Amino acid sequence: MRARRGIVTFPLLAGPLFAAMLLFAGCATYSDSFSVIENDMAAQRFEAALQELERQRHPARDQVVYLLNKAMLERMKGDFTVSNRTFEAAKSRMEELYGLSLREQALSVVVNDATRSYAGEEFERVLVHLYIALNYLQLGDLTNARVEALQVDERLREITQKLPQNRYTEDALARYLTGMIYEERGEYSDAMIAYRKAYEAYREYRRKYFVDIPDTLKRDLLRLAQQMGLTGEMQQYQNEFHITHWMSTAELAQQGELVFLLHDGLAPIKREHAVTVVDPASGHLVRIAVPYYETRPTPVNRVRVMAGSSVASAEVAEDISAIAFKDLETKMPAITARALARAVLKAQMAKAARENARQQNQNNAGAAVAAMAVEIAGVVTERADTRSWLTLPSRIHLARLPLPPGNYAVKVDLLGDDGRIVSTREYANIVLRRGAKTYLSLHWIPPYVPTRRSR
Amino acid sequence: MGFPFRVDARLVSALAIFLPALFVAGCGTSVERMDTAEVKDLSGAWNDTDSRLVSEEMIQDVLSRDWLLEFTRKHNKKPAVIVGEVLNLSHEHVNVNTFTADMERALINSGKVQFVASKGERGEVREERKDQDIHAAEATRKPMGQELGADYMLKGTINTILDTSGSSQVRYYQVDLTLIGLADNVKAWVGQKKIKKLVKRGNLRY
């Protein structure tokens, strides 16, 4: 009876914090719940992975990640139309989250960062357009792919306006793909601009992520510079790339082209790094939790694509892991600052609760329990925000094979560090049409060791 | 490790009352019937109003021009039109079927123009005709090779220009439609509709 009265006399703090604890701390961090889906993906059981994803609980604040993962699994399954519908839903949800929510800002300072709605990191917001475009291209819908190409441009412009130069403001592969879309449609000046931007972006990539300019892009630049009569620019590229022979636009128009993309492995996963200590000055428990990226390494070192009598090596065109690491690195100071502010506020709340209990009644056990509850809740609710688009690949390799039009059997070998074949995939009846590109994607995920739980 | 500033207990209490209220906010689904002519812009993207504005302008224009009169006088029959592709060159996935269907309806109902089934539509009709050839009674069977050839093809493009700064954006749409003579490639009519919108995104949300 006494204990009950104690809680009633001091319900103001204990109530909500308990509620918050039940809401946010009962479960593990977001990324922990993903290992089942990961295993299904590694076994190429995309339907099972989708069912598992549907089975999990997705609060409104995680809607964007849920939709992104769902759309990606649908794409892996080969349901390109369904996947695009889900991607569009993710896109409009991201758009809704444009404004700043004071309510969520307050919650993130009082409870934790994961209480905020997840709107996607900048690179994730650009890659949405890349994957929608790829879905359309694999459906053979060049017109709608072009719509996405324009949206890539718009999105990158928005990010460039908002972020300083040292952050992720350009996406080389997205630019490159938009160039290919324009070129296939015969819009050479737009294609040239896109290829130039891709080239600039790859130069940045080389510096930041050790990703080199793909050889195919060098040839695209030379071909289009020649086509458009930009002799000076062509010579400049020639001197820089040391390439003397390339296919002209007219020659390429007589050929079909296979564009192969390997979506290799999985992007790094965010884990929680937490420290709990007793503040010696006040005797309060203090906990600080921040996210960090854990790589999910892939054994693929080289990709060999064979069609007819042609063999090509795929080149790394995008290193999403590297981009993700760099991105979190630049955001870390702000995340840490918020975690510290939270620790201060939570400790003060606990202190206020204790003092309140002391003032109420020395012998009131209920108030003391309530005060304790506030302190525990404050510690338990301190979790890192480990949400990210987990179904993204670690790297994207690109190969392009211009071939005479016709039906082809395509064989893809994934080679490991030692040159041994890790995996082989064969496709029968790939149709290449004159003057058109045929896109082929493979999502390959190595069997990962069961992922570690965070402490 | 002491804390550099104090937080008032009353402030904390106020926060404590405020916080749980945030979790219980929610509401049910509501549906409200609207007049189709009512303008309601939600996201600033291409919507029914834009489509309606385009079809209204185009219909009014295409019916009032000389090409119709000239064709009827020269050939002594109504022109037959087929709907070709309206290329979406904009940055949005725009559904162009709504205004081409609007135009088709208005032109047919005007009694001055005939429409023949477009590429997508006629497949099923031909299938049925093939089927009739085997299964239908002689008197009701429709022969093949009797389709009406179109005189004009309706084609078009949608283009956009965006200008964004911060949370404001100017969206400019331009829809161009043309009627091209199938016999001689002559453009008989060109219609154009421009739409400009200023979209401001809220900097705050719930």
XYZ file of C-alpha atoms in Angstrom, chain A:
455
model
C 0.000 0.000 0.000
C 2.765 2.363 0.970
C 4.713 1.567 -2.129
C 1.686 2.230 -4.291
C 1.090 5.577 -2.687
C 4.697 6.475 -3.261
C 4.410 6.006 -6.969
C 1.158 7.908 -7.075
C 2.688 10.856 -5.260
C 5.525 11.000 -7.707
C 4.107 9.838 -10.994
C 5.215 12.703 -13.134
C 8.658 11.459 -14.001
C 8.407 7.750 -13.461
C 5.354 7.294 -15.667
C 6.600 8.711 -18.924
C 10.098 7.423 -18.553
C 8.792 3.958 -17.903
C 6.588 4.314 -20.937
C 9.541 5.400 -22.986
C 11.551 2.504 -21.650
C 8.867 0.016 -22.672
C 8.542 1.608 -26.066
C 12.161 1.910 -27.030
C 14.363 -0.220 -24.875
C 12.471 -3.479 -24.718
C 13.884 -4.544 -28.025
C 17.429 -4.696 -29.312
C 18.760 -1.992 -31.624
C 17.445 -1.937 -35.164
C 20.346 -3.677 -36.861
C 20.324 -6.649 -34.472
C 17.048 -7.939 -35.861
C 18.440 -8.311 -39.351
C 20.571 -11.464 -39.214
C 17.754 -13.837 -40.237
C 17.045 -11.783 -43.323
C 20.754 -11.662 -44.085
C 21.006 -15.452 -44.055
C 18.005 -15.781 -46.333
C 19.575 -13.340 -48.767
C 22.881 -15.217 -48.764
C 20.967 -18.375 -49.695
C 19.155 -16.402 -52.433
C 15.859 -17.077 -50.608
C 14.458 -13.633 -51.277
C 10.829 -14.628 -50.765
C 11.625 -15.961 -47.294
C 13.607 -12.802 -46.519
C 10.605 -10.720 -47.551
C 8.288 -12.733 -45.329
C 10.653 -12.319 -42.404
C 10.790 -8.581 -43.028
C 6.981 -8.405 -43.105
C 6.804 -10.377 -39.878
C 8.925 -7.858 -37.989
C 7.449 -4.813 -36.335
C 8.086 -1.532 -38.123
C 7.065 1.595 -36.233
C 6.189 4.677 -38.272
C 9.573 6.250 -37.558
C 11.325 3.329 -39.307
C 9.008 3.354 -42.327
C 11.677 4.571 -44.740
C 14.220 1.830 -43.935
C 11.471 -0.762 -44.007
C 10.315 0.353 -47.455
C 13.868 0.542 -48.793
C 14.712 -2.950 -47.600
C 11.421 -4.294 -48.899
C 11.879 -2.713 -52.328
C 15.415 -4.056 -52.554
C 14.332 -7.598 -51.705
C 11.560 -7.362 -54.289
C 14.146 -6.261 -56.811
C 16.456 -9.141 -55.903
C 13.495 -11.454 -56.441
C 13.061 -9.965 -59.922
C 9.758 -8.143 -59.286
C 10.955 -4.889 -60.796
C 7.526 -3.274 -61.141
C 6.500 -4.096 -57.569
C 9.911 -2.969 -56.348
C 9.513 0.404 -58.011
C 6.119 0.904 -56.433
C 7.688 0.311 -53.009
C 10.658 2.557 -53.829
C 8.226 5.313 -54.836
C 6.481 4.929 -51.459
C 9.857 5.257 -49.739
C 10.608 8.335 -51.795
C 7.374 10.088 -50.887
C 7.853 9.195 -47.211
C 11.336 10.738 -47.377
C 9.789 13.816 -48.927
C 7.278 14.045 -46.064
C 10.155 13.981 -43.609
C 11.762 17.050 -45.164
C 10.740 19.391 -42.372
C 12.194 19.391 -38.899
C 10.015 17.903 -36.193
C 10.368 19.673 -32.868
C 8.628 16.797 -31.157
C 11.202 14.322 -32.447
C 14.090 16.664 -31.724
C 12.881 16.899 -28.124
C 12.535 13.132 -27.908
C 15.996 12.569 -29.324
C 17.467 14.728 -26.586
C 15.402 13.139 -23.819
C 15.230 9.477 -24.928
C 17.574 8.624 -27.816
C 18.359 9.285 -31.495
C 16.425 6.244 -32.682
C 13.155 7.952 -31.685
C 13.539 10.272 -34.647
C 11.999 9.386 -37.994
C 14.634 7.992 -40.293
C 14.745 9.897 -43.569
C 17.789 8.161 -45.054
C 21.387 9.320 -45.269
C 22.142 11.496 -48.284
C 23.837 8.706 -50.212
C 20.875 6.428 -49.576
C 18.526 9.072 -50.931
C 20.515 9.222 -54.172
C 20.851 5.453 -54.501
C 17.051 5.105 -54.359
C 16.928 6.841 -57.740
C 19.758 4.673 -59.058
C 17.898 1.493 -58.166
C 14.563 2.718 -59.510
C 16.322 3.597 -62.765
C 17.944 0.147 -62.872
C 14.552 -1.478 -62.303
C 13.114 0.456 -65.234
C 16.118 -0.347 -67.412
C 15.801 -4.026 -66.652
C 12.137 -3.755 -67.620
C 13.265 -2.114 -70.861
C 11.498 1.160 -70.008
C 14.001 3.789 -71.072
C 11.566 6.722 -70.834
C 10.817 6.183 -67.159
C 14.480 5.491 -66.447
C 15.143 8.945 -67.916
C 12.687 10.446 -65.416
C 14.813 8.992 -62.619
C 17.948 10.312 -64.287
C 16.490 13.819 -64.008
C 15.602 13.167 -60.377
C 19.185 12.091 -59.641
C 20.311 15.454 -60.954
C 17.723 17.287 -58.861
C 18.549 15.349 -55.687
C 22.298 15.903 -56.062
C 21.700 19.595 -56.638
C 19.676 19.755 -53.427
C 22.407 17.971 -51.462
C 25.155 20.163 -52.929
C 23.249 23.255 -51.856
C 22.814 21.966 -48.331
C 26.136 20.334 -47.524
C 29.717 21.614 -47.524
C 32.077 20.407 -50.263
C 33.931 17.830 -48.160
C 30.773 15.776 -47.644
C 29.067 13.342 -50.027
C 27.643 15.659 -52.670
C 28.203 13.749 -55.906
C 27.508 10.201 -56.888
C 29.708 8.942 -59.701
C 27.821 5.794 -60.646
C 24.447 7.556 -60.565
C 25.881 10.216 -62.888
C 27.425 7.563 -65.104
C 24.152 5.665 -65.397
C 22.219 8.822 -66.289
C 24.791 9.402 -69.041
C 24.191 5.924 -70.427
C 20.424 6.509 -70.370
C 20.729 9.800 -72.281
C 23.159 8.317 -74.793
C 20.917 5.357 -75.547
C 18.105 7.817 -76.232
C 20.344 9.732 -78.597
C 20.489 12.828 -76.379
C 24.191 13.312 -76.834
C 24.658 16.707 -75.227
C 22.902 15.612 -72.021
C 24.929 12.404 -72.070
C 28.174 14.344 -72.483
C 27.336 16.557 -69.493
C 26.482 13.523 -67.364
C 29.684 11.708 -68.376
C 31.748 14.797 -67.541
C 30.112 15.016 -64.111
C 30.707 11.297 -63.571
C 34.350 11.834 -64.516
C 34.691 14.696 -62.016
C 32.982 12.587 -59.359
C 35.284 9.623 -60.006
C 38.300 11.865 -59.566
C 36.909 12.717 -56.127
C 36.184 9.013 -55.546
C 39.807 8.165 -56.278
C 40.920 10.582 -53.602
C 38.287 9.688 -51.013
C 37.415 6.032 -51.573
C 40.196 4.647 -53.809
C 37.757 3.955 -56.633
C 39.293 4.577 -60.040
C 37.652 5.965 -63.171
C 36.185 2.968 -65.023
C 37.869 2.298 -68.329
C 34.481 2.197 -70.046
C 33.760 5.767 -68.942
C 37.031 6.932 -70.489
C 35.916 5.472 -73.813
C 32.453 7.021 -73.439
C 34.028 10.438 -72.932
C 36.245 10.009 -75.986
C 33.402 8.729 -78.158
C 31.005 11.508 -77.266
C 33.630 14.248 -77.456
C 34.365 13.003 -80.967
C 30.661 12.748 -81.856
C 30.019 16.306 -80.741
C 33.099 17.695 -82.450
C 34.789 18.747 -79.207
C 38.263 18.159 -80.618
C 40.162 19.971 -77.890
C 38.417 18.078 -75.135
C 38.907 14.804 -77.004
C 42.641 15.400 -77.300
C 42.854 16.265 -73.645
C 41.150 12.976 -72.685
C 43.371 11.111 -75.127
C 46.519 12.507 -73.512
C 45.216 11.781 -70.054
C 43.923 8.247 -70.626
C 46.495 7.054 -73.203
C 43.759 5.487 -75.311
C 44.166 5.601 -79.085
C 41.288 3.406 -80.292
C 37.670 3.437 -79.343
C 34.339 2.663 -80.943
C 32.680 5.609 -82.632
C 29.015 6.414 -82.060
C 28.162 5.074 -85.517
C 30.006 1.816 -84.852
C 28.371 1.375 -81.479
C 24.932 2.018 -82.995
C 25.417 -1.072 -85.158
C 26.071 -3.193 -82.087
C 24.007 -4.352 -79.169
C 25.442 -3.878 -75.708
C 25.344 -5.913 -72.533
C 25.609 -3.867 -69.351
C 26.298 -6.131 -66.412
C 26.165 -4.946 -62.806
C 27.244 -7.025 -59.852
C 25.762 -5.853 -56.567
C 28.377 -7.406 -54.385
C 27.924 -8.242 -50.697
C 26.117 -6.029 -48.218
C 26.762 -2.485 -47.074
C 28.269 -2.099 -43.603
C 25.921 -2.455 -40.688
C 25.631 0.051 -37.848
C 26.342 -1.322 -34.403
C 26.131 0.224 -30.988
C 29.081 1.238 -28.934
C 27.999 2.034 -25.388
C 29.764 3.006 -22.202
C 28.072 2.888 -18.800
C 29.903 4.414 -15.859
C 29.058 5.696 -12.392
C 29.692 9.392 -12.148
C 31.995 9.566 -9.094
C 30.918 13.120 -8.262
C 27.196 12.482 -8.010
C 26.949 8.707 -7.791
C 24.631 8.644 -10.799
C 24.749 6.055 -13.530
C 25.767 7.618 -16.844
C 25.486 5.835 -20.181
C 26.500 7.045 -23.594
C 25.710 5.058 -26.736
C 26.875 5.924 -30.247
C 26.753 3.990 -33.517
C 29.706 2.666 -35.506
C 29.904 0.801 -38.797
C 30.885 -2.839 -38.947
C 32.063 -4.044 -42.378
C 30.552 -7.061 -43.970
C 33.510 -8.068 -46.131
C 33.006 -9.783 -49.455
C 35.484 -12.274 -50.912
C 34.971 -11.086 -54.496
C 38.055 -9.509 -55.973
C 37.485 -9.744 -59.703
C 34.455 -10.338 -61.912
C 34.701 -11.998 -65.312
C 31.792 -11.678 -67.730
C 31.654 -13.897 -70.804
C 29.174 -13.582 -73.646
C 29.708 -15.310 -76.968
C 33.420 -15.121 -77.633
C 33.874 -11.869 -75.678
C 35.264 -11.663 -72.192
C 35.281 -8.544 -70.052
C 36.374 -7.737 -66.537
C 33.957 -5.774 -64.412
C 35.336 -2.724 -62.653
C 34.328 -1.356 -59.280
C 32.074 1.578 -60.121
C 30.779 2.394 -56.656
C 32.091 1.543 -53.198
C 29.059 2.008 -50.986
C 30.929 0.721 -47.904
C 33.575 3.403 -48.263
C 30.943 6.076 -48.812
C 29.013 4.935 -45.738
C 32.096 4.920 -43.499
C 33.126 8.386 -44.598
C 29.584 9.655 -44.188
C 29.249 8.447 -40.595
C 32.712 9.789 -39.829
C 31.639 13.296 -40.817
C 28.418 13.015 -38.817
C 30.011 11.608 -35.686
C 30.745 14.919 -33.911
C 27.058 15.888 -34.016
C 25.922 12.426 -32.880
C 28.376 12.464 -29.973
C 27.327 15.957 -28.952
C 23.680 14.870 -28.814
C 24.596 11.784 -26.770
C 26.456 13.962 -24.261
C 23.598 16.441 -24.001
C 21.279 13.513 -23.366
C 23.515 12.126 -20.626
C 23.509 15.506 -18.894
C 19.749 15.857 -19.100
C 19.046 12.305 -17.952
C 21.401 12.652 -14.995
C 19.696 15.886 -14.015
C 16.280 14.256 -14.223
C 17.453 11.415 -12.011
C 18.889 13.885 -9.559
C 15.674 15.881 -9.479
C 13.709 12.696 -8.855
C 15.946 11.717 -5.950
C 15.732 15.128 -4.349
C 12.002 15.053 -4.746
C 11.874 11.664 -3.024
C 14.010 12.951 -0.184
C 11.848 16.036 0.320
C 8.607 14.046 0.247
C 9.336 11.682 3.044
C 12.495 10.112 4.299
C 10.704 6.823 4.866
C 8.652 6.776 1.699
C 9.972 3.718 -0.081
C 7.680 4.309 -3.066
C 9.219 7.662 -3.903
C 12.672 6.169 -3.620
C 11.684 3.335 -5.962
C 10.260 5.852 -8.386
C 13.465 7.867 -8.262
C 15.454 4.740 -8.916
C 13.153 3.886 -11.815
C 13.827 7.259 -13.383
C 17.531 6.669 -13.162
C 17.332 3.160 -14.594
C 14.999 4.265 -17.351
C 17.406 7.025 -18.258
C 20.224 4.530 -18.613
C 18.262 1.797 -20.343
C 16.760 4.109 -22.946
C 20.201 5.265 -24.030
C 20.562 3.342 -27.287
C 22.412 4.240 -30.477
C 20.563 4.826 -33.715
C 21.678 1.853 -35.789
C 19.228 2.208 -38.623
C 20.474 2.082 -42.190
C 19.500 0.656 -45.567
C 20.844 -2.804 -44.850
C 20.091 -4.474 -48.166
C 22.390 -2.157 -50.122
C 25.411 -3.907 -51.597
C 28.924 -3.251 -50.368
C 30.206 -2.498 -53.859
C 28.844 -2.309 -57.381
C 30.974 -3.710 -60.217
C 30.209 -2.726 -63.794
C 31.058 -4.401 -67.093
C 29.985 -3.395 -70.587
C 30.250 -5.628 -73.626
C 29.397 -4.261 -77.070
C 28.437 -7.270 -79.214
C 26.690 -7.934 -82.519
C 22.908 -8.116 -82.005
C 21.567 -11.567 -81.217
C 20.879 -14.136 -78.524
C 23.616 -14.879 -76.056
C 24.402 -17.216 -73.215
C 26.132 -15.120 -70.559
C 28.425 -16.591 -67.927
C 29.668 -14.659 -64.924
C 32.551 -15.807 -62.745
C 33.186 -14.198 -59.374
C 36.839 -14.606 -58.468
C 38.379 -14.416 -55.018
C 41.714 -12.973 -53.906
C 43.636 -16.054 -54.989
C 42.044 -16.039 -58.435
C 39.878 -19.021 -57.622
C 36.215 -18.996 -58.601
C 33.973 -18.131 -55.654
C 30.720 -18.396 -57.534
C 29.473 -18.782 -61.093
C 26.199 -17.701 -62.617
C 24.872 -18.505 -66.062
C 22.143 -16.765 -67.997
C 20.619 -18.280 -71.111
C 18.942 -16.331 -73.872
C 20.046 -12.782 -73.212
C 18.782 -10.773 -76.186
C 20.906 -7.894 -77.452
C 19.190 -5.507 -79.856
C 20.900 -3.213 -82.328
C 21.694 0.199 -80.892
C 20.255 -0.690 -77.488
C 21.654 -1.616 -74.111
C 20.508 -4.722 -72.262
C 20.913 -4.460 -68.509
C 21.642 -7.457 -66.348
C 22.031 -7.346 -62.560
C 23.245 -9.905 -60.092
C 22.854 -9.460 -56.350
C 25.377 -11.739 -54.744
C 25.685 -12.006 -50.982
C 28.330 -14.255 -49.427
C 27.250 -16.437 -46.522
C 28.149 -14.318 -43.514
C 28.978 -15.735 -40.140
C 26.033 -15.105 -37.809
C 26.318 -11.442 -36.927
C 27.520 -10.532 -33.511
C 25.038 -9.003 -31.043
C 26.060 -5.659 -29.648
C 26.746 -5.431 -25.986
